[in-house]
Amino acid sequence: MSRPLGGAAAGVALVLLAVLAGTVAQRATDPPTTVAAADVAPTGHTTTVAVTAKDMRYHPDTITVPPGDRLVIELTNDDERRHDLVLANGARTGMVERHGTARLDAGVVGATVEGWCSLPAHRQAGMTLTIVTGAGTHMAADEHGIETVRDATAPTTPAEAVHRVDLHVKEVQIEVAPGVRQLMWTYGGTVPGPVLRGRVGDVFEVTLTNDGTMDHGVDFHAGALAPDQPMRPIDPGESLTYRFTATKAGIWMYHCSTMPMLHHIGNGMYGAVIIDPPDLAKVDHEYVLVQSELYAGADGQVGDLAKMQAEQPDAVMFNGHPNQYAHRPLTATAGDRVRIWVLDAGPNRSSSFHVVGAQFDTVYLEGRRVLGPDDPGGAQVLQLGPASGGYVEAVLPESGHYPFVSHSMVDAERGARGVIEVGPAS
Ligand SMILES: [Cu+2]
């Protein structure tokens, strides 16, 4: 009945590896990142789980199986199109017609197994499923698998010309991916930190207070000044005032200024400041996406500096959680003009931001509009290096699901992807 402690610990490690190494991506050919099924003693039990395919999702999309159990998945396709389910261990249902059912024998499960729909683009649109081993059968995770989804809606530009901002450094436990908690260093308790917004000429008076346990600081790219005093690291319990005038438009990064910055940025200390260009038009929907990488340390601990140095992210993500908008899409209506601000916080990876099915007619890159609706050409990506940003606009022509990704596909598979769900025009 009870399992040895080692087994329980391994279970935790499996969950961690599962979600991070394979949120999306594990190819069947990948070397196993977890113990092989053969390493687990079969229990002789079979766990049977009903999974429904609907709206380009599997419900549930995370299944927990006691290690050593045989898993059988009974798949019902309640969608208006064909789907299948393929597992990284080679098991597959074959094509399931609309309103059809299929039974998949996943075998004895001793390690994490990723699954997906093999129809073109379905996996990218969010049809993924993760089987993890652990106590209990049906994991209580809700549909999106993590506790919170960050609202990607851009804040409106406040009327005032002086922005007084209280920014507290907090070292907090965050569920960065389903079942994976990390001790993140944050501005204000979230990763990324709050999105600040103003106009050219505005003054930002930021009071930074260090509520953490080690020294931290801040560097706002949105203002030009001598770094010596405002960017100095401060001890726990200390505060400083960082005052800058936003003289230039753009989406600017802010981040911790304490060495090694790779570790402080890599562990969550970054955010965006939007300074509106003077001629910025109103659009139907305006979103902000901050791309960054996750380098997970041990469960509940800080990020792994060695992985950051080796540039081996466990996940690449928008607004702090891999895949969050694949499961909780951004929304728009057919014919709407959508503007998406994108900042690449890195710390290491570039972004090649693309919306599947859309063509950008407007591109604003690092302080300059490089493409507008009157130009005969269009753009397919917003190309960003670490610590650069801009925005794109597109009119989404008809209702449907438009995935967005970093088109560096390895990063899309690591979690830098989401969906814009476009409803019909009324
Ligand atoms: Cu810091």
Short mmCIF file of C-alpha atoms in Angstrom, two decimals, residues 27-237:
data_model
loop_
_atom_site.label_atom_id
_atom_site.label_comp_id
_atom_site.label_asym_id
_atom_site.label_seq_id
_atom_site.Cartn_x
_atom_site.Cartn_y
_atom_site.Cartn_z
CA ARG A 27 9.56 13.61 -29.51
CA ALA A 28 9.32 9.88 -29.63
CA THR A 29 12.97 9.76 -30.52
CA ASP A 30 14.12 11.78 -27.53
CA PRO A 31 16.29 9.94 -25.08
CA PRO A 32 14.23 9.26 -21.98
CA THR A 33 14.55 12.02 -19.41
CA THR A 34 12.94 9.90 -16.73
CA VAL A 35 13.12 6.32 -15.61
CA ALA A 36 12.00 3.86 -18.20
CA ALA A 37 8.81 1.93 -17.75
CA ALA A 38 10.86 -1.22 -17.38
CA ASP A 39 12.40 0.19 -14.19
CA VAL A 40 9.06 0.12 -12.47
CA ALA A 41 7.53 -2.99 -11.05
CA PRO A 42 4.12 -3.56 -12.65
CA THR A 43 1.40 -3.38 -10.02
CA GLY A 44 -0.97 -5.58 -11.97
CA HIS A 45 -3.62 -2.85 -11.76
CA THR A 46 -5.16 -1.07 -14.70
CA THR A 47 -6.17 2.56 -14.48
CA THR A 48 -8.80 3.53 -17.01
CA VAL A 49 -9.35 7.19 -17.77
CA ALA A 50 -11.98 8.75 -20.00
CA VAL A 51 -10.63 11.58 -22.14
CA THR A 52 -12.76 13.80 -24.35
CA ALA A 53 -11.46 15.70 -27.36
CA LYS A 54 -13.40 18.93 -27.78
CA ASP A 55 -12.62 22.44 -29.02
CA MET A 56 -9.08 21.39 -29.97
CA ARG A 57 -8.32 20.22 -26.44
CA TYR A 58 -8.12 17.02 -24.47
CA HIS A 59 -10.19 17.04 -21.29
CA PRO A 60 -8.52 16.34 -18.93
CA ASP A 61 -5.12 17.23 -20.37
CA THR A 62 -3.13 15.87 -17.43
CA ILE A 63 -3.54 12.33 -16.18
CA THR A 64 -1.87 11.00 -13.06
CA VAL A 65 -1.33 7.25 -12.85
CA PRO A 66 0.11 5.28 -9.94
CA PRO A 67 3.60 4.16 -11.05
CA GLY A 68 3.50 0.64 -12.41
CA ASP A 69 -0.18 0.71 -13.33
CA ARG A 70 -1.31 -0.11 -16.82
CA LEU A 71 -3.12 2.88 -18.30
CA VAL A 72 -6.03 2.60 -20.67
CA ILE A 73 -7.43 5.77 -22.21
CA GLU A 74 -10.96 5.76 -23.57
CA LEU A 75 -11.04 8.64 -26.00
CA THR A 76 -14.29 10.23 -27.11
CA ASN A 77 -14.16 12.74 -29.92
CA ASP A 78 -16.83 15.36 -29.24
CA ASP A 79 -15.32 17.80 -31.70
CA GLU A 80 -16.51 18.78 -35.13
CA ARG A 81 -13.40 17.40 -36.78
CA ARG A 82 -11.27 14.28 -36.73
CA HIS A 83 -8.61 13.76 -34.07
CA ASP A 84 -6.33 11.06 -32.78
CA LEU A 85 -4.10 10.60 -29.78
CA VAL A 86 -0.48 9.63 -30.15
CA LEU A 87 1.81 8.95 -27.20
CA ALA A 88 5.55 9.44 -27.15
CA ASN A 89 5.94 5.76 -26.25
CA GLY A 90 4.46 4.83 -29.61
CA ALA A 91 0.92 3.93 -28.55
CA ARG A 92 -1.78 5.54 -30.70
CA THR A 93 -5.50 5.43 -31.26
CA GLY A 94 -5.64 5.76 -35.02
CA MET A 95 -7.93 8.39 -36.47
CA VAL A 96 -11.16 8.95 -34.55
CA GLU A 97 -14.05 10.31 -36.59
CA ARG A 98 -16.40 12.97 -35.30
CA HIS A 99 -18.36 11.65 -32.33
CA GLY A 100 -16.40 8.42 -32.50
CA THR A 101 -14.57 6.64 -29.69
CA ALA A 102 -11.32 4.74 -29.41
CA ARG A 103 -9.44 2.81 -26.78
CA LEU A 104 -5.71 3.25 -26.28
CA ASP A 105 -3.57 0.89 -24.22
CA ALA A 106 -0.66 3.01 -22.98
CA GLY A 107 1.02 0.03 -21.33
CA VAL A 108 2.62 0.03 -17.91
CA VAL A 109 3.43 3.61 -16.99
CA GLY A 110 6.66 4.14 -15.09
CA ALA A 111 7.60 7.57 -16.34
CA THR A 112 6.08 10.66 -17.81
CA VAL A 113 4.57 10.26 -21.25
CA GLU A 114 3.55 13.09 -23.54
CA GLY A 115 0.65 12.78 -25.94
CA TRP A 116 -0.73 14.87 -28.76
CA CYS A 117 -2.99 14.93 -31.78
CA SER A 118 -1.02 14.12 -34.91
CA LEU A 119 -3.21 16.07 -37.34
CA PRO A 120 -1.40 19.03 -38.85
CA ALA A 121 -1.22 22.02 -36.47
CA HIS A 122 -3.46 20.42 -33.84
CA ARG A 123 -0.62 19.85 -31.43
CA GLN A 124 0.47 23.42 -31.85
CA ALA A 125 -3.06 24.65 -31.29
CA GLY A 126 -3.03 23.04 -27.86
CA MET A 127 -4.00 19.40 -28.35
CA THR A 128 -1.48 18.02 -25.92
CA LEU A 129 -1.80 15.69 -22.99
CA THR A 130 0.61 14.72 -20.25
CA ILE A 131 0.60 11.45 -18.35
CA VAL A 132 2.51 11.62 -15.09
CA THR A 133 3.04 9.07 -12.38
CA GLY A 134 2.06 9.76 -8.83
CA ALA A 135 -0.42 8.98 -6.11
CA GLY A 136 -4.05 9.23 -7.00
CA THR A 137 -5.60 8.60 -10.33
CA HIS A 138 -7.36 11.58 -11.82
CA MET A 139 -5.33 14.67 -11.08
CA ALA A 140 -7.40 17.52 -9.81
CA ALA A 141 -5.73 20.01 -12.11
CA ASP A 142 -8.25 22.19 -13.81
CA GLU A 143 -8.41 22.63 -17.53
CA HIS A 144 -5.38 24.83 -17.95
CA GLY A 145 -3.35 22.94 -15.39
CA ILE A 146 -1.87 25.89 -13.51
CA GLU A 147 -3.31 28.04 -10.80
CA THR A 148 -3.45 31.35 -12.59
CA VAL A 149 -3.40 32.63 -16.12
CA ARG A 150 -1.84 36.05 -16.57
CA ASP A 151 -4.19 38.55 -18.20
CA ALA A 152 -2.40 39.59 -21.39
CA THR A 153 -4.58 42.65 -21.98
CA ALA A 154 -2.41 45.77 -22.22
CA PRO A 155 -3.07 48.27 -19.45
CA THR A 156 -4.61 51.54 -20.60
CA THR A 157 -2.34 54.57 -20.57
CA PRO A 158 -2.96 56.52 -17.36
CA ALA A 159 -3.90 60.19 -17.76
CA GLU A 160 -1.28 61.57 -15.36
CA ALA A 161 2.16 62.66 -16.54
CA VAL A 162 3.92 61.65 -13.33
CA HIS A 163 3.71 57.98 -12.42
CA ARG A 164 4.47 57.08 -8.83
CA VAL A 165 5.14 53.37 -8.63
CA ASP A 166 5.75 51.30 -5.52
CA LEU A 167 7.73 48.25 -6.56
CA HIS A 168 8.46 45.58 -3.98
CA VAL A 169 10.97 42.82 -4.60
CA LYS A 170 9.43 39.58 -3.36
CA GLU A 171 10.89 36.11 -3.33
CA VAL A 172 7.88 33.86 -3.71
CA GLN A 173 6.87 30.32 -4.54
CA ILE A 174 5.18 30.25 -7.93
CA GLU A 175 3.68 27.35 -9.79
CA VAL A 176 5.53 27.94 -13.03
CA ALA A 177 4.11 24.95 -14.83
CA PRO A 178 1.54 22.36 -13.77
CA GLY A 179 2.82 20.76 -10.58
CA VAL A 180 6.16 22.57 -10.66
CA ARG A 181 6.88 25.16 -7.98
CA GLN A 182 9.92 27.39 -7.98
CA LEU A 183 11.23 30.03 -5.63
CA MET A 184 11.08 32.98 -8.01
CA TRP A 185 12.59 36.41 -7.45
CA THR A 186 9.96 38.91 -8.55
CA TYR A 187 8.85 42.49 -8.82
CA GLY A 188 5.56 42.63 -6.99
CA GLY A 189 5.10 38.89 -6.63
CA THR A 190 4.46 38.05 -10.28
CA VAL A 191 6.59 36.96 -13.24
CA PRO A 192 6.89 39.09 -15.26
CA GLY A 193 6.53 42.12 -12.99
CA PRO A 194 3.75 44.66 -13.60
CA VAL A 195 3.44 46.30 -17.02
CA LEU A 196 3.93 50.05 -16.63
CA ARG A 197 2.67 52.48 -19.25
CA GLY A 198 2.95 56.14 -20.08
CA ARG A 199 3.61 58.70 -22.80
CA VAL A 200 6.72 60.36 -24.13
CA GLY A 201 7.72 63.07 -21.66
CA ASP A 202 6.16 61.36 -18.64
CA VAL A 203 8.10 61.03 -15.41
CA PHE A 204 8.30 57.75 -13.53
CA GLU A 205 9.14 57.91 -9.87
CA VAL A 206 9.68 54.36 -8.75
CA THR A 207 10.20 53.44 -5.12
CA LEU A 208 11.95 50.10 -5.05
CA THR A 209 11.79 48.22 -1.76
CA ASN A 210 13.67 45.02 -1.21
CA ASP A 211 11.41 42.60 0.70
CA GLY A 212 13.68 39.71 -0.25
CA THR A 213 16.48 37.91 1.54
CA MET A 214 19.40 38.97 -0.66
CA ASP A 215 20.39 42.11 -2.53
CA HIS A 216 18.47 43.18 -5.63
CA GLY A 217 18.15 46.30 -7.76
CA VAL A 218 16.47 47.52 -10.92
CA ASP A 219 17.43 48.88 -14.33
CA PHE A 220 14.76 50.65 -16.41
CA HIS A 221 15.68 50.79 -20.07
CA ALA A 222 12.84 53.31 -20.52
CA GLY A 223 14.94 56.14 -19.09
CA ALA A 224 18.47 57.42 -19.68
CA LEU A 225 20.59 58.26 -16.64
CA ALA A 226 23.85 57.42 -14.91
CA PRO A 227 23.38 53.91 -13.53
CA ASP A 228 25.62 54.37 -10.49
CA GLN A 229 23.04 55.34 -7.88
CA PRO A 230 19.57 54.31 -9.13
CA MET A 231 20.71 50.89 -10.34
CA ARG A 232 22.73 50.06 -7.27
CA PRO A 233 21.87 46.84 -5.48
CA ILE A 234 20.08 47.33 -2.19
CA ASP A 235 20.04 45.09 0.86
CA PRO A 236 16.95 43.38 2.23
CA GLY A 237 14.77 45.93 3.99
#
